[in-house]
Amino acid sequence: MKHRIVVLGAGYAGAYAAGNLARRLSPADTEITVVNAVPEFVQRLRLHQLAAGQEIAAPKLADVFAGTGVRLRVARVTAIDPDRRAVTVADADGGGELGYDTLVHALGSHGDDHRVPGVAEHAFDVGSRPSALRLRARLDGLCGREEGGNVLVVGDGLTGIETATEIAESRPGLSVTLVARGELGARLSAGARDHLRRACDRLGVTVLEHAEVEAVEATRALCADGAVLASDATVWTAGFAVGPLAAAGGLEVTGDGRIVVDRAMRSVSHPDVHAVGDGAHAVGDNGRPLPMSCASAGFTAMQATAAIMGRLTGRRVAHTKLEYAGNHISLGRRDGILQLVDDEGLAKPGYLGGRKAARFKAGVLGMSLWTTSHPTFGLPRRRHRLVAAPDPSGEKAFA
């Protein structure tokens, strides 16, 4: 009987893991299935551009995995039962249950409304392709009005900054306000903060600092200090959260629901489950938890695939690096910031800004799309056979 590997999620981390395992493990011994809620690969890092009105590629996953031997199941995961080694899915045909021997959890994250009243009913977000398109339609409607409209972006993290500046540049007829809970760009170096402020001024983005939105209504947002902000489209970008499936299934998770993993990206409670990307609570080489990011998705996926390969084929598992080097922030299409951080996660004094930073960010995004669309490119063509009895500890040894 073949060893069944099921990968939940085909974002940056899941698609990478599935493609790597498909090229490196013999199909005579393994069966790899990817479960994803939609049939396309979603460039999540560019959804703010999609919302602003730009065309963003969404390759069909059937084309991405063509010729790899990976089976694609377009379905929504509704339950995980790690004790029975099974996942329950729902699709147009009613769904069913998939058994596995090794599970890769790569379901990612979604926008966190922090239980603020009115966010679910009235706010927009850029956490998924459908929600970004819904915001885009709303902005199209506002641009069609003679009086334009007010766009309120709540949250001054990277997503909020990129969304506000992208909308302001792409739709100059709209008034854009960015609501920051603290100082704008507080985690950036002094020079990068100044650059960010100049970019907002140039694009006409109004920045409201030290403000906390405590309720969202159809045409306004209410702040904790009593201020009322008029809004024709409120965009909620105040952080991300993971879904409840891992916790509900009995996997050991952190307080925010992320799966606790060891250095091999294995669940500490269920070693047959590996977690990668935003849904994994992984400790980096600096001793700090990796943040939710595309870079973290890549590093955790590389470590997980190396660990699975080692366990199933009886080889030693080498450490892959687990680090967070910095932030790439786009400020529209012609400006950006590249901010490196130290081992403590603090901004280094210098930064790269302007067109060079924008081109660097565009290059990273283009490379991410290309490598995801070609998941087995550059990998060894030799496919390894499985050992008769894989090491139950999950790894033979770290090199």
PDB file of N, CA and C in Angstrom, residues 94-138:
ATOM      1  N   GLY A  94     -20.659  16.953  -2.359  1.00  0.00           N
ATOM      2  CA  GLY A  94     -20.999  16.541  -1.006  1.00  0.00           C
ATOM      3  C   GLY A  94     -19.822  16.283  -0.100  1.00  0.00           C
ATOM      4  N   GLY A  95     -18.632  16.094  -0.687  1.00  0.00           N
ATOM      5  CA  GLY A  95     -17.435  15.901   0.112  1.00  0.00           C
ATOM      6  C   GLY A  95     -17.242  14.476   0.575  1.00  0.00           C
ATOM      7  N   GLY A  96     -16.535  14.318   1.668  1.00  0.00           N
ATOM      8  CA  GLY A  96     -16.225  12.988   2.178  1.00  0.00           C
ATOM      9  C   GLY A  96     -15.039  13.045   3.104  1.00  0.00           C
ATOM     10  N   GLU A  97     -14.334  11.940   3.209  1.00  0.00           N
ATOM     11  CA  GLU A  97     -13.209  11.829   4.134  1.00  0.00           C
ATOM     12  C   GLU A  97     -11.984  11.320   3.391  1.00  0.00           C
ATOM     13  N   LEU A  98     -10.836  11.897   3.731  1.00  0.00           N
ATOM     14  CA  LEU A  98      -9.562  11.477   3.157  1.00  0.00           C
ATOM     15  C   LEU A  98      -8.677  10.939   4.278  1.00  0.00           C
ATOM     16  N   GLY A  99      -8.170   9.737   4.103  1.00  0.00           N
ATOM     17  CA  GLY A  99      -7.213   9.197   5.050  1.00  0.00           C
ATOM     18  C   GLY A  99      -5.803   9.584   4.654  1.00  0.00           C
ATOM     19  N   TYR A 100      -4.905   9.628   5.621  1.00  0.00           N
ATOM     20  CA  TYR A 100      -3.524   9.985   5.331  1.00  0.00           C
ATOM     21  C   TYR A 100      -2.586   9.210   6.250  1.00  0.00           C
ATOM     22  N   ASP A 101      -1.337   9.136   5.802  1.00  0.00           N
ATOM     23  CA  ASP A 101      -0.258   8.637   6.656  1.00  0.00           C
ATOM     24  C   ASP A 101       0.618   9.792   7.135  1.00  0.00           C
ATOM     25  N   THR A 102       0.782  10.788   6.261  1.00  0.00           N
ATOM     26  CA  THR A 102       1.475  12.023   6.624  1.00  0.00           C
ATOM     27  C   THR A 102       0.615  13.191   6.175  1.00  0.00           C
ATOM     28  N   LEU A 103       0.413  14.144   7.069  1.00  0.00           N
ATOM     29  CA  LEU A 103      -0.409  15.317   6.758  1.00  0.00           C
ATOM     30  C   LEU A 103       0.458  16.564   6.819  1.00  0.00           C
ATOM     31  N   VAL A 104       0.302  17.432   5.825  1.00  0.00           N
ATOM     32  CA  VAL A 104       0.952  18.743   5.823  1.00  0.00           C
ATOM     33  C   VAL A 104      -0.138  19.798   5.933  1.00  0.00           C
ATOM     34  N   HIS A 105      -0.164  20.489   7.040  1.00  0.00           N
ATOM     35  CA  HIS A 105      -1.164  21.529   7.289  1.00  0.00           C
ATOM     36  C   HIS A 105      -0.609  22.854   6.777  1.00  0.00           C
ATOM     37  N   ALA A 106      -1.224  23.375   5.716  1.00  0.00           N
ATOM     38  CA  ALA A 106      -0.768  24.634   5.120  1.00  0.00           C
ATOM     39  C   ALA A 106      -1.967  25.517   4.803  1.00  0.00           C
ATOM     40  N   LEU A 107      -2.912  25.582   5.726  1.00  0.00           N
ATOM     41  CA  LEU A 107      -4.166  26.288   5.489  1.00  0.00           C
ATOM     42  C   LEU A 107      -4.053  27.803   5.669  1.00  0.00           C
ATOM     43  N   GLY A 108      -2.925  28.271   6.166  1.00  0.00           N
ATOM     44  CA  GLY A 108      -2.706  29.715   6.217  1.00  0.00           C
ATOM     45  C   GLY A 108      -3.548  30.423   7.248  1.00  0.00           C
ATOM     46  N   SER A 109      -3.877  31.681   6.955  1.00  0.00           N
ATOM     47  CA  SER A 109      -4.585  32.537   7.901  1.00  0.00           C
ATOM     48  C   SER A 109      -5.635  33.359   7.175  1.00  0.00           C
ATOM     49  N   HIS A 110      -6.410  34.087   7.947  1.00  0.00           N
ATOM     50  CA  HIS A 110      -7.434  34.970   7.396  1.00  0.00           C
ATOM     51  C   HIS A 110      -7.447  36.250   8.221  1.00  0.00           C
ATOM     52  N   GLY A 111      -8.179  37.249   7.744  1.00  0.00           N
ATOM     53  CA  GLY A 111      -8.251  38.506   8.463  1.00  0.00           C
ATOM     54  C   GLY A 111      -8.868  38.336   9.843  1.00  0.00           C
ATOM     55  N   ASP A 112      -8.335  39.082  10.797  1.00  0.00           N
ATOM     56  CA  ASP A 112      -8.814  39.004  12.173  1.00  0.00           C
ATOM     57  C   ASP A 112      -9.638  40.251  12.480  1.00  0.00           C
ATOM     58  N   ASP A 113     -10.924  40.054  12.778  1.00  0.00           N
ATOM     59  CA  ASP A 113     -11.770  41.221  13.058  1.00  0.00           C
ATOM     60  C   ASP A 113     -11.706  41.650  14.512  1.00  0.00           C
ATOM     61  N   HIS A 114     -10.984  40.881  15.346  1.00  0.00           N
ATOM     62  CA  HIS A 114     -10.817  41.202  16.763  1.00  0.00           C
ATOM     63  C   HIS A 114     -12.165  41.409  17.466  1.00  0.00           C
ATOM     64  N   ARG A 115     -13.191  40.804  16.920  1.00  0.00           N
ATOM     65  CA  ARG A 115     -14.550  40.899  17.479  1.00  0.00           C
ATOM     66  C   ARG A 115     -15.049  42.332  17.580  1.00  0.00           C
ATOM     67  N   VAL A 116     -14.572  43.176  16.704  1.00  0.00           N
ATOM     68  CA  VAL A 116     -15.044  44.560  16.676  1.00  0.00           C
ATOM     69  C   VAL A 116     -16.418  44.589  16.024  1.00  0.00           C
ATOM     70  N   PRO A 117     -17.417  45.148  16.673  1.00  0.00           N
ATOM     71  CA  PRO A 117     -18.770  45.166  16.107  1.00  0.00           C
ATOM     72  C   PRO A 117     -18.818  45.826  14.737  1.00  0.00           C
ATOM     73  N   GLY A 118     -19.522  45.174  13.816  1.00  0.00           N
ATOM     74  CA  GLY A 118     -19.750  45.742  12.501  1.00  0.00           C
ATOM     75  C   GLY A 118     -18.725  45.399  11.450  1.00  0.00           C
ATOM     76  N   VAL A 119     -17.573  44.850  11.832  1.00  0.00           N
ATOM     77  CA  VAL A 119     -16.544  44.536  10.841  1.00  0.00           C
ATOM     78  C   VAL A 119     -17.051  43.481   9.856  1.00  0.00           C
ATOM     79  N   ALA A 120     -17.604  42.401  10.367  1.00  0.00           N
ATOM     80  CA  ALA A 120     -18.072  41.320   9.497  1.00  0.00           C
ATOM     81  C   ALA A 120     -19.174  41.784   8.558  1.00  0.00           C
ATOM     82  N   GLU A 121     -20.033  42.679   9.042  1.00  0.00           N
ATOM     83  CA  GLU A 121     -21.173  43.120   8.234  1.00  0.00           C
ATOM     84  C   GLU A 121     -20.834  44.221   7.244  1.00  0.00           C
ATOM     85  N   HIS A 122     -19.949  45.124   7.629  1.00  0.00           N
ATOM     86  CA  HIS A 122     -19.778  46.342   6.843  1.00  0.00           C
ATOM     87  C   HIS A 122     -18.387  46.558   6.251  1.00  0.00           C
ATOM     88  N   ALA A 123     -17.375  45.899   6.769  1.00  0.00           N
ATOM     89  CA  ALA A 123     -16.004  46.179   6.311  1.00  0.00           C
ATOM     90  C   ALA A 123     -15.601  45.276   5.154  1.00  0.00           C
ATOM     91  N   PHE A 124     -14.639  45.743   4.384  1.00  0.00           N
ATOM     92  CA  PHE A 124     -14.029  44.974   3.310  1.00  0.00           C
ATOM     93  C   PHE A 124     -12.651  44.516   3.781  1.00  0.00           C
ATOM     94  N   ASP A 125     -12.071  43.544   3.060  1.00  0.00           N
ATOM     95  CA  ASP A 125     -10.716  43.124   3.379  1.00  0.00           C
ATOM     96  C   ASP A 125     -10.040  42.607   2.125  1.00  0.00           C
ATOM     97  N   VAL A 126      -8.739  42.353   2.225  1.00  0.00           N
ATOM     98  CA  VAL A 126      -7.975  41.839   1.082  1.00  0.00           C
ATOM     99  C   VAL A 126      -7.325  40.516   1.463  1.00  0.00           C
ATOM    100  N   GLY A 127      -8.014  39.733   2.304  1.00  0.00           N
ATOM    101  CA  GLY A 127      -7.458  38.471   2.765  1.00  0.00           C
ATOM    102  C   GLY A 127      -7.678  37.313   1.820  1.00  0.00           C
ATOM    103  N   SER A 128      -8.583  37.469   0.852  1.00  0.00           N
ATOM    104  CA  SER A 128      -8.844  36.411  -0.125  1.00  0.00           C
ATOM    105  C   SER A 128      -9.180  37.057  -1.460  1.00  0.00           C
ATOM    106  N   ARG A 129      -9.126  36.264  -2.519  1.00  0.00           N
ATOM    107  CA  ARG A 129      -9.426  36.815  -3.843  1.00  0.00           C
ATOM    108  C   ARG A 129     -10.884  37.299  -3.945  1.00  0.00           C
ATOM    109  N   PRO A 130     -11.869  36.517  -3.477  1.00  0.00           N
ATOM    110  CA  PRO A 130     -13.249  37.013  -3.556  1.00  0.00           C
ATOM    111  C   PRO A 130     -13.467  38.312  -2.789  1.00  0.00           C
ATOM    112  N   SER A 131     -12.860  38.421  -1.594  1.00  0.00           N
ATOM    113  CA  SER A 131     -13.055  39.645  -0.817  1.00  0.00           C
ATOM    114  C   SER A 131     -12.351  40.831  -1.469  1.00  0.00           C
ATOM    115  N   ALA A 132     -11.190  40.593  -2.078  1.00  0.00           N
ATOM    116  CA  ALA A 132     -10.496  41.674  -2.786  1.00  0.00           C
ATOM    117  C   ALA A 132     -11.310  42.137  -3.992  1.00  0.00           C
ATOM    118  N   LEU A 133     -11.937  41.204  -4.691  1.00  0.00           N
ATOM    119  CA  LEU A 133     -12.779  41.569  -5.838  1.00  0.00           C
ATOM    120  C   LEU A 133     -14.036  42.314  -5.381  1.00  0.00           C
ATOM    121  N   ARG A 134     -14.551  41.959  -4.216  1.00  0.00           N
ATOM    122  CA  ARG A 134     -15.711  42.673  -3.682  1.00  0.00           C
ATOM    123  C   ARG A 134     -15.335  44.122  -3.375  1.00  0.00           C
ATOM    124  N   LEU A 135     -14.166  44.329  -2.787  1.00  0.00           N
ATOM    125  CA  LEU A 135     -13.691  45.686  -2.538  1.00  0.00           C
ATOM    126  C   LEU A 135     -13.469  46.420  -3.846  1.00  0.00           C
ATOM    127  N   ARG A 136     -12.918  45.742  -4.811  1.00  0.00           N
ATOM    128  CA  ARG A 136     -12.672  46.361  -6.116  1.00  0.00           C
ATOM    129  C   ARG A 136     -13.969  46.872  -6.740  1.00  0.00           C
ATOM    130  N   ALA A 137     -15.027  46.052  -6.658  1.00  0.00           N
ATOM    131  CA  ALA A 137     -16.314  46.469  -7.206  1.00  0.00           C
ATOM    132  C   ALA A 137     -16.844  47.703  -6.483  1.00  0.00           C
ATOM    133  N   ARG A 138     -16.656  47.745  -5.169  1.00  0.00           N
ATOM    134  CA  ARG A 138     -17.097  48.911  -4.412  1.00  0.00           C
ATOM    135  C   ARG A 138     -16.323  50.158  -4.818  1.00  0.00           C
TER     136      ARG A 138
END
